[in-house]
Short mmCIF file of C-alpha atoms in Angstrom, two decimals:
data_model
loop_
_atom_site.label_atom_id
_atom_site.label_comp_id
_atom_site.label_asym_id
_atom_site.label_seq_id
_atom_site.Cartn_x
_atom_site.Cartn_y
_atom_site.Cartn_z
CA MET A 1 -162.49 -92.82 38.83
CA SER A 2 -163.03 -95.71 36.46
CA PRO A 3 -162.07 -95.14 32.85
CA ILE A 4 -165.60 -95.97 31.88
CA ALA A 5 -167.20 -94.23 34.84
CA SER A 6 -165.64 -90.88 33.84
CA PRO A 7 -166.92 -88.62 31.07
CA ALA A 8 -165.58 -89.37 27.58
CA VAL A 9 -162.38 -87.57 26.83
CA SER A 10 -162.03 -86.01 23.39
CA ASN A 11 -160.12 -82.79 24.04
CA GLY A 12 -156.77 -84.52 24.09
CA VAL A 13 -156.76 -85.37 20.40
CA ALA A 14 -156.93 -83.72 17.04
CA HIS A 15 -158.34 -85.15 13.85
CA PRO A 16 -155.76 -86.17 11.25
CA PRO A 17 -156.21 -85.01 7.70
CA SER A 18 -158.67 -87.20 5.82
CA SER A 19 -157.16 -89.55 3.29
CA THR A 20 -158.05 -88.97 -0.32
CA THR A 21 -161.06 -90.56 -1.89
CA ALA A 22 -158.90 -92.18 -4.50
CA SER A 23 -157.01 -94.13 -1.89
CA LEU A 24 -160.11 -96.24 -1.13
CA ASP A 25 -159.15 -98.54 -3.98
CA ALA A 26 -155.34 -98.23 -3.79
CA PRO A 27 -153.67 -101.40 -5.08
CA ALA A 28 -151.89 -103.66 -2.66
CA ASN A 29 -148.18 -103.92 -3.40
CA GLY A 30 -147.01 -106.26 -0.66
CA ALA A 31 -144.27 -103.85 0.40
CA LYS A 32 -142.55 -104.47 3.70
CA HIS A 33 -143.52 -102.49 6.77
CA SER A 34 -141.41 -99.34 6.97
CA SER A 35 -140.34 -97.37 10.02
CA LYS A 36 -142.75 -95.51 12.31
CA VAL A 37 -141.65 -92.30 10.54
CA ASP A 38 -143.47 -93.55 7.43
CA TRP A 39 -146.58 -94.79 9.22
CA THR A 40 -149.90 -92.94 8.91
CA PRO A 41 -153.44 -93.97 9.85
CA SER A 42 -154.00 -94.69 6.15
CA SER A 43 -150.72 -96.45 5.25
CA TRP A 44 -152.54 -99.79 5.53
CA ARG A 45 -154.14 -98.98 2.17
CA THR A 46 -150.91 -99.96 0.39
CA LYS A 47 -151.22 -103.55 1.69
CA THR A 48 -153.37 -106.56 0.96
CA VAL A 49 -156.58 -106.43 3.03
CA ALA A 50 -157.70 -109.82 4.39
CA GLN A 51 -161.48 -110.15 4.98
CA ASP A 52 -161.98 -107.13 2.77
CA VAL A 53 -165.47 -105.69 2.16
CA HIS A 54 -166.54 -104.46 -1.29
CA TYR A 55 -168.87 -101.46 -1.21
CA ASP A 56 -170.68 -100.74 -4.45
CA ASP A 57 -171.51 -97.16 -3.48
CA LYS A 58 -168.07 -95.54 -3.07
CA GLU A 59 -169.54 -92.02 -2.88
CA LYS A 60 -171.74 -93.01 0.07
CA LEU A 61 -168.79 -94.79 1.72
CA ASN A 62 -166.63 -91.64 1.49
CA GLU A 63 -169.45 -89.51 2.85
CA VAL A 64 -169.89 -91.80 5.87
CA LEU A 65 -166.15 -92.03 6.57
CA ASP A 66 -165.79 -88.22 6.37
CA LYS A 67 -168.60 -87.91 8.93
CA ILE A 68 -166.98 -90.47 11.29
CA GLY A 69 -163.69 -88.62 10.95
CA LYS A 70 -165.30 -85.45 12.31
CA LEU A 71 -167.03 -87.10 15.27
CA PRO A 72 -165.39 -87.12 18.72
CA GLY A 73 -163.50 -90.12 20.01
CA LEU A 74 -165.34 -92.65 22.18
CA VAL A 75 -162.55 -93.14 24.74
CA GLY A 76 -159.85 -90.95 26.23
CA VAL A 77 -156.11 -90.91 25.74
CA GLY A 78 -155.61 -91.02 29.51
CA GLU A 79 -157.79 -94.10 29.73
CA ILE A 80 -155.71 -95.86 27.12
CA GLU A 81 -152.49 -94.98 28.93
CA LYS A 82 -153.91 -96.35 32.18
CA LEU A 83 -154.82 -99.61 30.51
CA ARG A 84 -151.26 -99.83 29.11
CA GLN A 85 -149.93 -99.54 32.68
CA GLN A 86 -152.29 -102.22 33.98
CA LEU A 87 -151.55 -104.66 31.19
CA ALA A 88 -147.82 -104.17 31.91
CA GLU A 89 -148.63 -105.31 35.43
CA CYS A 90 -150.44 -108.34 33.98
CA ALA A 91 -147.31 -109.19 31.98
CA GLU A 92 -145.33 -109.09 35.21
CA GLY A 93 -147.82 -111.33 37.06
CA LYS A 94 -149.17 -108.61 39.30
CA ARG A 95 -152.66 -108.54 37.76
CA PHE A 96 -154.95 -110.90 35.90
CA LEU A 97 -156.91 -110.08 32.73
CA LEU A 98 -160.57 -110.96 32.24
CA GLN A 99 -161.90 -110.19 28.76
CA GLY A 100 -165.41 -111.22 27.77
CA GLY A 101 -168.67 -110.40 26.06
CA ASP A 102 -170.74 -111.15 23.01
CA CYS A 103 -169.25 -112.91 19.98
CA ALA A 104 -170.86 -110.25 17.82
CA GLU A 105 -172.84 -107.36 19.20
CA ARG A 106 -176.16 -106.53 17.56
CA PHE A 107 -177.63 -103.07 17.13
CA ASP A 108 -180.89 -104.44 18.48
CA ASP A 109 -179.17 -105.39 21.79
CA CYS A 110 -178.17 -101.78 22.48
CA GLU A 111 -180.63 -101.50 25.35
CA GLU A 112 -180.36 -101.03 29.12
CA SER A 113 -181.15 -104.58 30.21
CA HIS A 114 -178.71 -106.30 27.85
CA ILE A 115 -175.84 -103.90 28.60
CA GLN A 116 -176.38 -104.17 32.34
CA ASN A 117 -176.58 -107.98 32.22
CA GLN A 118 -173.29 -108.05 30.33
CA LEU A 119 -171.69 -105.82 32.97
CA LYS A 120 -173.12 -107.88 35.82
CA VAL A 121 -171.83 -111.22 34.58
CA LEU A 122 -168.33 -109.77 34.04
CA LEU A 123 -168.46 -108.18 37.53
CA GLN A 124 -169.57 -111.46 39.10
CA MET A 125 -166.90 -113.45 37.27
CA SER A 126 -164.26 -110.89 38.33
CA LEU A 127 -165.41 -111.05 41.94
CA VAL A 128 -165.02 -114.84 41.99
CA ILE A 129 -161.62 -114.72 40.30
CA ILE A 130 -160.27 -111.96 42.58
CA TRP A 131 -161.33 -113.95 45.64
CA GLY A 132 -159.42 -116.96 44.44
CA ALA A 133 -156.42 -115.22 42.89
CA ARG A 134 -155.96 -112.52 45.56
CA MET A 135 -154.76 -110.07 42.96
CA PRO A 136 -156.37 -107.16 41.12
CA LEU A 137 -158.09 -107.73 37.79
CA VAL A 138 -158.10 -105.86 34.50
CA ARG A 139 -161.61 -106.06 33.05
CA ILE A 140 -162.04 -105.60 29.30
CA ALA A 141 -165.50 -106.03 27.83
CA ARG A 142 -166.18 -107.13 24.22
CA MET A 143 -168.65 -104.23 24.02
CA ALA A 144 -169.28 -100.90 22.40
CA GLY A 145 -167.86 -101.79 18.99
CA GLN A 146 -167.79 -105.57 18.47
CA TYR A 147 -170.05 -105.29 15.43
CA ALA A 148 -167.83 -106.92 12.77
CA LYS A 149 -166.96 -110.57 12.37
CA PRO A 150 -164.45 -112.37 10.14
CA ARG A 151 -165.86 -115.35 8.32
CA SER A 152 -164.27 -118.55 7.05
CA SER A 153 -166.23 -118.25 3.82
CA PRO A 154 -167.50 -115.11 2.00
CA ILE A 155 -170.67 -116.94 0.98
CA GLU A 156 -173.28 -119.20 2.54
CA THR A 157 -176.11 -121.31 1.17
CA VAL A 158 -179.76 -120.94 2.07
CA PRO A 159 -181.35 -124.42 1.63
CA PRO A 160 -184.41 -125.06 -0.52
CA ASN A 161 -187.85 -124.66 1.00
CA HIS A 162 -186.45 -122.28 3.61
CA PRO A 163 -188.62 -119.34 4.85
CA TYR A 164 -186.24 -117.03 2.96
CA ASN A 165 -185.81 -119.38 0.00
CA PRO A 166 -189.13 -120.96 -0.98
CA THR A 167 -187.66 -122.33 -4.22
CA ALA A 168 -186.60 -125.94 -4.83
CA VAL A 169 -182.92 -125.08 -5.33
CA PRO A 170 -180.27 -123.79 -2.91
CA LEU A 171 -179.64 -120.04 -2.84
CA THR A 172 -176.07 -118.72 -2.49
CA ILE A 173 -175.74 -115.34 -0.73
CA PRO A 174 -172.92 -113.33 0.88
CA SER A 175 -172.13 -114.28 4.49
CA PHE A 176 -173.31 -112.13 7.37
CA ARG A 177 -170.30 -110.00 8.34
CA GLY A 178 -171.71 -108.28 11.40
CA ASP A 179 -174.19 -105.44 11.89
CA ASN A 180 -171.71 -102.76 10.84
CA ILE A 181 -171.32 -104.42 7.37
CA ASN A 182 -174.59 -106.03 6.31
CA GLY A 183 -177.83 -107.46 7.66
CA PRO A 184 -178.42 -110.84 9.30
CA THR A 185 -181.55 -111.72 7.29
CA PRO A 186 -180.52 -114.42 4.76
CA THR A 187 -181.52 -112.57 1.62
CA LEU A 188 -179.46 -111.12 -1.23
CA THR A 189 -180.74 -107.59 -0.48
CA SER A 190 -179.92 -107.74 3.24
CA ARG A 191 -176.43 -109.04 2.68
CA VAL A 192 -175.25 -106.19 0.43
CA PRO A 193 -172.60 -104.22 2.39
CA ASP A 194 -174.14 -100.88 3.42
CA PRO A 195 -171.75 -97.96 4.28
CA SER A 196 -174.41 -96.32 6.55
CA ARG A 197 -173.99 -99.24 8.93
CA LEU A 198 -170.53 -97.98 9.82
CA LEU A 199 -172.07 -94.77 11.05
CA GLN A 200 -174.75 -96.72 12.94
CA ALA A 201 -171.98 -98.70 14.55
CA TYR A 202 -170.39 -95.51 15.83
CA PHE A 203 -173.60 -94.22 17.38
CA HIS A 204 -174.58 -97.58 18.88
CA SER A 205 -171.09 -97.82 20.35
CA ALA A 206 -171.40 -94.29 21.75
CA ALA A 207 -174.79 -95.08 23.29
CA THR A 208 -173.43 -98.27 24.86
CA MET A 209 -170.41 -96.37 26.23
CA ASN A 210 -172.62 -93.66 27.61
CA HIS A 211 -174.78 -96.13 29.51
CA ILE A 212 -171.77 -98.02 30.86
CA ARG A 213 -170.22 -94.82 32.13
CA THR A 214 -173.50 -93.69 33.65
CA VAL A 215 -174.31 -96.87 35.59
CA LEU A 216 -170.75 -97.32 36.84
CA GLY A 217 -170.61 -93.67 37.84
CA GLU A 218 -173.80 -94.18 39.87
CA GLY A 219 -172.33 -96.97 41.97
CA PHE A 220 -173.49 -99.96 39.87
CA ALA A 221 -170.24 -101.80 40.80
CA ASP A 222 -170.02 -100.67 44.44
CA LEU A 223 -168.76 -103.59 46.53
CA HIS A 224 -170.90 -102.30 49.40
CA ARG A 225 -173.99 -103.10 47.24
CA LEU A 226 -173.28 -106.60 46.10
CA GLU A 227 -177.00 -107.41 45.96
CA GLY A 228 -177.12 -105.19 42.88
CA TRP A 229 -174.69 -107.46 41.08
CA ASP A 230 -177.10 -110.42 41.18
CA LEU A 231 -178.65 -111.23 37.85
CA GLY A 232 -181.24 -113.42 39.52
CA MET A 233 -180.10 -116.75 40.84
CA GLU A 234 -183.22 -118.38 39.40
CA TYR A 235 -181.06 -118.82 36.29
CA VAL A 236 -178.76 -121.09 38.32
CA VAL A 237 -180.30 -124.52 38.63
CA GLU A 238 -177.23 -126.13 40.27
CA GLU A 239 -177.41 -125.61 44.02
CA GLY A 240 -173.69 -126.11 44.47
CA LEU A 241 -172.89 -123.18 42.20
CA ARG A 242 -175.34 -120.98 44.05
CA ALA A 243 -173.74 -121.94 47.34
CA ASP A 244 -170.20 -121.30 46.06
CA TYR A 245 -171.11 -117.81 44.86
CA ARG A 246 -173.05 -116.94 48.02
CA ARG A 247 -170.01 -118.11 50.01
CA VAL A 248 -167.75 -115.62 48.23
CA VAL A 249 -170.29 -112.80 48.67
CA THR A 250 -170.77 -113.57 52.35
CA ALA A 251 -167.06 -113.70 53.00
CA LEU A 252 -166.45 -110.42 51.16
CA THR A 253 -169.35 -108.71 52.93
CA ASP A 254 -168.03 -109.83 56.30
CA ALA A 255 -164.59 -108.43 55.38
CA LEU A 256 -166.10 -105.11 54.34
CA ASP A 257 -168.16 -104.92 57.54
CA PHE A 258 -165.02 -105.48 59.58
CA MET A 259 -163.17 -102.76 57.68
CA GLY A 260 -166.08 -100.38 58.31
CA THR A 261 -166.07 -101.19 61.98
CA VAL A 262 -162.38 -100.37 62.43
CA GLY A 263 -162.61 -97.29 60.20
CA ALA A 264 -160.33 -98.58 57.46
CA ASP A 265 -163.17 -98.55 54.93
CA ASP A 266 -163.51 -94.74 55.04
CA LEU A 267 -160.21 -94.37 53.15
CA THR A 268 -161.36 -96.48 50.20
CA ARG A 269 -165.17 -96.04 50.06
CA GLN A 270 -164.91 -93.49 47.28
CA SER A 271 -162.23 -95.29 45.31
CA SER A 272 -161.44 -98.93 44.73
CA LEU A 273 -164.45 -100.31 46.60
CA SER A 274 -167.07 -98.01 45.15
CA THR A 275 -166.35 -98.49 41.45
CA VAL A 276 -164.36 -100.63 39.04
CA GLU A 277 -162.41 -99.99 35.86
CA MET A 278 -164.10 -101.46 32.82
CA TYR A 279 -162.41 -101.03 29.51
CA ILE A 280 -163.97 -101.80 26.12
CA SER A 281 -162.64 -103.67 23.11
CA HIS A 282 -163.38 -105.12 19.72
CA GLU A 283 -161.64 -106.88 16.86
CA GLY A 284 -160.01 -104.29 14.60
CA LEU A 285 -161.50 -105.64 11.38
CA SER A 286 -163.01 -102.71 9.49
CA LEU A 287 -159.90 -100.65 8.77
CA GLU A 288 -161.76 -97.75 7.12
CA TYR A 289 -163.65 -97.30 10.36
CA GLU A 290 -160.58 -97.68 12.55
CA GLU A 291 -158.61 -95.21 10.46
CA ARG A 292 -161.14 -92.43 10.90
CA LEU A 293 -161.13 -92.84 14.67
CA THR A 294 -157.31 -92.72 14.84
CA ARG A 295 -156.09 -89.35 16.13
CA PRO A 296 -152.75 -87.83 17.15
CA ALA A 297 -152.25 -86.53 20.72
CA THR A 298 -152.42 -82.73 20.74
CA SER A 299 -149.87 -80.35 22.25
CA ARG A 300 -152.51 -79.39 24.87
CA PHE A 301 -152.79 -82.98 26.02
CA ARG A 302 -149.02 -83.25 26.25
CA GLU A 303 -148.87 -80.06 28.21
CA LEU A 304 -151.40 -81.30 30.76
CA ASN A 305 -150.43 -84.95 30.99
CA GLY A 306 -146.90 -85.20 29.71
CA ASP A 307 -145.82 -86.28 26.23
CA PRO A 308 -146.16 -90.09 25.90
CA ARG A 309 -143.05 -89.98 23.75
CA LYS A 310 -141.05 -88.56 26.68
CA ARG A 311 -142.24 -90.84 29.44
CA SER A 312 -142.64 -94.53 30.08
CA PRO A 313 -146.17 -95.19 31.29
CA ALA A 314 -145.52 -98.92 31.05
CA PRO A 315 -142.35 -100.65 32.24
CA GLY A 316 -140.05 -101.29 29.33
CA SER A 317 -141.62 -98.61 27.16
CA ALA A 318 -139.55 -97.19 24.38
CA ALA A 319 -142.03 -94.55 23.34
CA THR A 320 -139.27 -91.89 23.27
CA GLN A 321 -138.25 -93.32 19.91
CA GLN A 322 -141.62 -92.63 18.31
CA PRO A 323 -141.75 -89.62 15.97
CA GLY A 324 -145.53 -89.31 16.50
CA THR A 325 -148.14 -90.74 18.81
CA PHE A 326 -151.50 -91.90 17.46
CA TYR A 327 -154.38 -93.38 19.38
CA ASN A 328 -157.40 -95.35 18.19
CA LEU A 329 -160.12 -93.55 20.10
CA GLY A 330 -162.85 -95.93 18.99
CA SER A 331 -161.80 -98.39 21.73
CA HIS A 332 -159.31 -98.83 24.54
CA PHE A 333 -158.09 -102.15 23.13
CA ILE A 334 -158.40 -103.85 19.74
CA TRP A 335 -157.11 -107.17 18.54
CA LEU A 336 -155.89 -108.88 15.42
CA GLY A 337 -157.89 -111.97 14.54
CA ASP A 338 -156.45 -115.32 13.50
CA ARG A 339 -157.54 -114.57 9.91
CA THR A 340 -156.03 -111.03 9.69
CA ARG A 341 -152.56 -111.42 11.21
CA GLN A 342 -150.59 -111.71 7.97
CA VAL A 343 -147.26 -110.02 8.74
CA ASP A 344 -147.23 -108.11 5.44
CA GLY A 345 -150.97 -107.44 5.49
CA ALA A 346 -153.03 -104.31 5.91
CA HIS A 347 -154.21 -105.08 9.43
CA VAL A 348 -150.70 -105.55 10.82
CA GLU A 349 -149.67 -102.33 9.07
CA TYR A 350 -152.41 -100.44 10.83
CA PHE A 351 -151.91 -102.05 14.24
CA ARG A 352 -148.18 -101.36 14.37
CA GLY A 353 -148.67 -97.57 14.41
CA ILE A 354 -151.23 -97.04 17.18
CA ARG A 355 -150.28 -96.57 20.82
CA ASN A 356 -153.23 -98.57 22.15
CA PRO A 357 -152.36 -101.95 23.63
CA ILE A 358 -153.23 -104.64 21.12
CA GLY A 359 -154.20 -108.29 21.10
CA ILE A 360 -153.10 -111.00 18.69
CA LYS A 361 -155.06 -114.23 18.30
CA ALA A 362 -152.77 -117.25 17.90
CA GLY A 363 -154.37 -120.49 16.67
CA PRO A 364 -152.87 -123.93 15.97
CA SER A 365 -151.53 -122.71 12.60
CA MET A 366 -149.29 -120.11 14.24
CA LYS A 367 -145.64 -121.07 13.99
CA PRO A 368 -142.90 -119.62 16.30
CA LYS A 369 -141.10 -117.86 13.45
CA GLU A 370 -144.34 -116.33 12.20
CA LEU A 371 -145.14 -115.08 15.69
CA THR A 372 -141.71 -113.51 16.29
CA SER A 373 -141.80 -111.88 12.85
CA LEU A 374 -145.19 -110.43 13.71
CA LEU A 375 -143.99 -109.14 17.08
CA GLU A 376 -140.95 -107.52 15.42
CA VAL A 377 -143.41 -105.43 13.40
CA VAL A 378 -145.98 -104.48 16.04
CA ASP A 379 -143.68 -104.34 19.07
CA PRO A 380 -140.13 -103.76 17.89
CA ASP A 381 -139.23 -101.97 21.15
CA ARG A 382 -140.43 -104.84 23.33
CA GLU A 383 -142.67 -102.74 25.55
CA THR A 384 -143.95 -104.67 28.54
CA GLY A 385 -147.65 -105.46 28.11
CA ARG A 386 -147.94 -103.74 24.74
CA VAL A 387 -149.16 -107.05 23.26
CA VAL A 388 -151.70 -109.52 24.63
CA LEU A 389 -151.16 -112.90 22.99
CA ILE A 390 -154.48 -114.76 22.96
CA THR A 391 -153.98 -118.42 22.30
CA ARG A 392 -156.88 -120.47 20.89
CA PHE A 393 -155.78 -124.01 20.00
CA GLY A 394 -158.63 -126.33 20.99
CA ALA A 395 -158.77 -129.01 23.67
CA GLY A 396 -156.06 -131.63 23.22
CA LYS A 397 -153.83 -129.36 21.12
CA VAL A 398 -152.36 -127.10 23.79
CA GLU A 399 -149.46 -129.31 24.86
CA GLY A 400 -147.94 -129.48 21.40
CA ALA A 401 -148.70 -125.94 20.25
CA LEU A 402 -148.15 -123.60 23.17
CA GLU A 403 -144.65 -124.39 24.43
CA PRO A 404 -142.77 -123.53 21.21
CA LEU A 405 -144.56 -120.15 21.05
CA VAL A 406 -143.76 -119.30 24.66
CA GLU A 407 -140.10 -120.27 24.18
CA ALA A 408 -139.80 -118.17 20.99
CA VAL A 409 -141.36 -115.11 22.63
CA ARG A 410 -139.19 -115.44 25.71
CA ASP A 411 -136.00 -115.96 23.72
CA GLY A 412 -136.85 -112.88 21.64
CA GLY A 413 -137.09 -110.68 24.74
CA TRP A 414 -140.77 -109.80 24.58
CA LYS A 415 -142.82 -109.41 27.79
CA VAL A 416 -146.36 -110.08 26.67
CA VAL A 417 -149.62 -110.86 28.43
CA TRP A 418 -150.36 -114.55 27.83
CA CYS A 419 -154.13 -114.96 27.55
CA CYS A 420 -156.23 -118.07 26.84
CA ASP A 421 -159.28 -118.06 24.60
CA PRO A 422 -160.70 -121.56 25.15
CA MET A 423 -163.79 -120.86 23.02
CA HIS A 424 -162.82 -120.60 19.34
CA GLY A 425 -160.85 -123.84 19.07
CA ASN A 426 -163.70 -125.90 20.51
CA THR A 427 -166.60 -125.11 18.14
CA HIS A 428 -168.45 -127.93 16.46
CA THR A 429 -171.75 -128.54 14.72
CA THR A 430 -174.44 -130.91 15.97
CA PRO A 431 -176.00 -133.51 13.63
CA SER A 432 -178.96 -131.14 13.22
CA GLY A 433 -176.68 -128.33 12.05
CA ILE A 434 -176.48 -126.20 15.20
CA LYS A 435 -173.10 -124.60 15.94
CA THR A 436 -172.16 -125.15 19.60
CA ARG A 437 -169.30 -125.56 22.08
CA SER A 438 -168.72 -128.07 24.83
CA TYR A 439 -168.15 -126.73 28.31
CA PRO A 440 -165.88 -129.68 29.25
CA ALA A 441 -163.71 -128.95 26.19
CA ILE A 442 -163.52 -125.27 27.17
CA VAL A 443 -162.38 -126.15 30.68
CA SER A 444 -159.94 -128.75 29.30
CA GLU A 445 -158.17 -126.18 27.13
CA LEU A 446 -158.12 -123.63 29.91
CA THR A 447 -156.66 -126.00 32.54
CA SER A 448 -154.10 -127.39 30.04
CA THR A 449 -152.97 -123.87 29.25
CA PHE A 450 -152.49 -123.10 32.93
CA GLU A 451 -150.44 -126.28 33.34
CA VAL A 452 -148.20 -125.88 30.25
CA HIS A 453 -147.30 -122.36 31.32
CA ARG A 454 -146.47 -123.63 34.82
CA LYS A 455 -144.30 -126.44 33.54
CA ILE A 456 -142.10 -124.21 31.40
CA GLY A 457 -141.76 -121.41 33.92
CA SER A 458 -144.20 -119.07 32.22
CA ARG A 459 -147.51 -117.81 33.54
CA LEU A 460 -151.00 -117.47 32.12
CA THR A 461 -152.21 -114.02 33.13
CA GLY A 462 -155.45 -113.62 31.18
CA VAL A 463 -158.58 -115.28 29.86
CA HIS A 464 -160.87 -114.38 26.98
CA PHE A 465 -164.47 -115.63 26.78
CA GLU A 466 -167.48 -115.18 24.59
CA CYS A 467 -170.15 -114.99 27.20
CA THR A 468 -173.42 -113.31 28.07
CA GLY A 469 -175.44 -112.42 31.16
CA ASP A 470 -178.53 -113.77 29.50
CA SER A 471 -179.92 -117.25 30.09
CA VAL A 472 -179.25 -118.49 26.56
CA THR A 473 -178.81 -122.14 25.50
CA GLU A 474 -175.85 -122.15 23.13
CA CYS A 475 -173.02 -124.13 24.78
CA LEU A 476 -173.35 -127.70 26.04
CA GLY A 477 -172.69 -128.83 29.56
CA GLY A 478 -171.72 -126.87 32.68
CA SER A 479 -173.23 -127.33 36.09
CA MET A 480 -176.73 -127.01 34.52
CA ASP A 481 -175.77 -129.97 32.23
CA LEU A 482 -177.21 -128.39 29.09
CA GLN A 483 -178.04 -131.06 26.49
CA VAL A 484 -178.17 -131.00 22.66
CA ALA A 485 -181.98 -131.23 22.76
CA GLN A 486 -182.08 -127.96 24.76
CA LEU A 487 -179.97 -125.84 22.34
CA GLU A 488 -182.94 -124.54 20.37
CA GLU A 489 -184.72 -123.26 23.50
CA ARG A 490 -182.87 -119.91 23.57
CA TYR A 491 -180.28 -119.99 20.83
CA GLU A 492 -179.84 -116.23 20.19
CA THR A 493 -176.27 -115.56 19.16
CA ALA A 494 -175.61 -113.49 16.03
CA CYS A 495 -172.60 -115.64 15.21
CA ASP A 496 -170.81 -118.05 17.54
CA PRO A 497 -172.20 -119.75 20.70
CA ARG A 498 -171.59 -118.05 24.05
CA LEU A 499 -171.35 -119.23 27.61
CA ASN A 500 -174.56 -118.28 29.43
CA TYR A 501 -174.75 -116.72 32.87
CA GLU A 502 -174.46 -119.96 34.79
CA GLN A 503 -171.69 -121.39 32.63
CA SER A 504 -169.76 -118.13 32.94
CA LEU A 505 -169.83 -118.44 36.75
CA ASP A 506 -168.81 -122.10 36.40
CA VAL A 507 -165.64 -121.22 34.51
CA ALA A 508 -164.85 -118.32 36.91
CA PHE A 509 -164.83 -120.78 39.78
CA VAL A 510 -162.52 -123.12 37.78
CA ILE A 511 -160.07 -120.20 37.54
CA ALA A 512 -160.50 -119.22 41.18
CA LYS A 513 -159.92 -122.76 42.38
CA HIS A 514 -156.76 -122.99 40.26
CA PHE A 515 -155.35 -119.97 42.06
CA GLU A 516 -156.47 -121.28 45.42
CA ARG A 517 -154.54 -124.55 44.82
CA GLU A 518 -151.54 -122.56 43.63
CA ARG A 519 -151.53 -120.45 46.78
CA ARG A 520 -151.81 -123.51 49.03
CA SER A 521 -148.94 -125.18 47.18
CA GLN A 522 -146.74 -122.09 47.54
CA SER A 523 -147.60 -121.89 51.22
CA LEU A 524 -146.64 -125.51 51.85
CA SER A 525 -143.33 -125.08 50.01
CA LYS A 526 -142.20 -122.20 52.26
#
């Protein structure tokens, strides 16, 4: 059964002792990362915290964190181990990773229609990519926890004569940091960090997870019911895109009909064709929250499933060397952002100790030596697929930035999942002040990344998108040819612009056609 389609697992873990209240304000000393023996879920508190949040009410913060520490995990240890195995297969070129979802989730979007639309667009994208790539996919949603966002500046300015600033002078307020930190309304009161939002984030994540598990468990992703995957093609104004998608669906339906006719379908109807595996993820930004959802595997779990320290669930694993095994049960997968990957920082200290697979964002400022130093800390045993490296350079910068990183990682003996995020490096602001992204630039970075990997004997085995199943108007271009004048029609993002439903399918076909060309080339060379 799918990791998300199965009931939440919480019996395989025990809650670690709560850290002391006094440690909330422990001074950073810049000490080097010590061995795993010295790691604890709270050892990050001895390091400098990038993107830190200052809470005025420490007593309320401690109360909330103590409550979160007593609540059950949102995901299961077995699910995390399965994802580790599948990402190891990605690193070996046997699977392809699709990660996508909202830039920043909103509490207000925790409703059936939004959750199901997000699932549907990821399912449709995966269907198109599988058809082109002819290999299984790993699907990881940016859902059920993506409530915090790093910001380039801790403050922002509300202009004069604004609905929330009727004065004649600009008003400086704290930046919006995501629903689990403060409110989006541009007022001083709304932007004060509120500890209770961390608890709200847990319960909204739990509600989202529960609905995902329910709908997938009820056959929402059954390949025999492809009509249920359709968001409504009225969103798609480009007839060619409609035809391409219908062609894939028709071909797949014909194949399934044939399998049913010869009886082969009976063997798989209750397994790979009737459901999918959908994992969830978020950026590991709020370390207080992550700490309280980090739990050790219990002896009962080891008895039933085998001790992770004494087996190798992923090729190349060296888990036998670990003195203890801790899992972040708030998500299957979390990632380090481009602003929190300081090798001696608090986030890296936290990430190095959990057994979950982790992502690392690598932007144009990432140097080979910095990357290998970082990998030595979070993956010293060079476990295949332990790390997903998510590159985000920007169109026109891939050729000069990617190759040195790939060579350094390869020379160092790491077997990572190379993933392309073509969104974050291609953000710009229109003359009227609207933040947007250009679909042609997104495709340019994606295709350049495929090509650079091919040229140097590497392989891109994953993609990472900020996308939505809703018909928003936030990114320019695509087959619908969205123009600047249309951006304000449905600009709804809480932070950065997302690909809408149609643009998401557009880019899925770009990936599928890349793999189709690759297969034809390989066939001709035989």
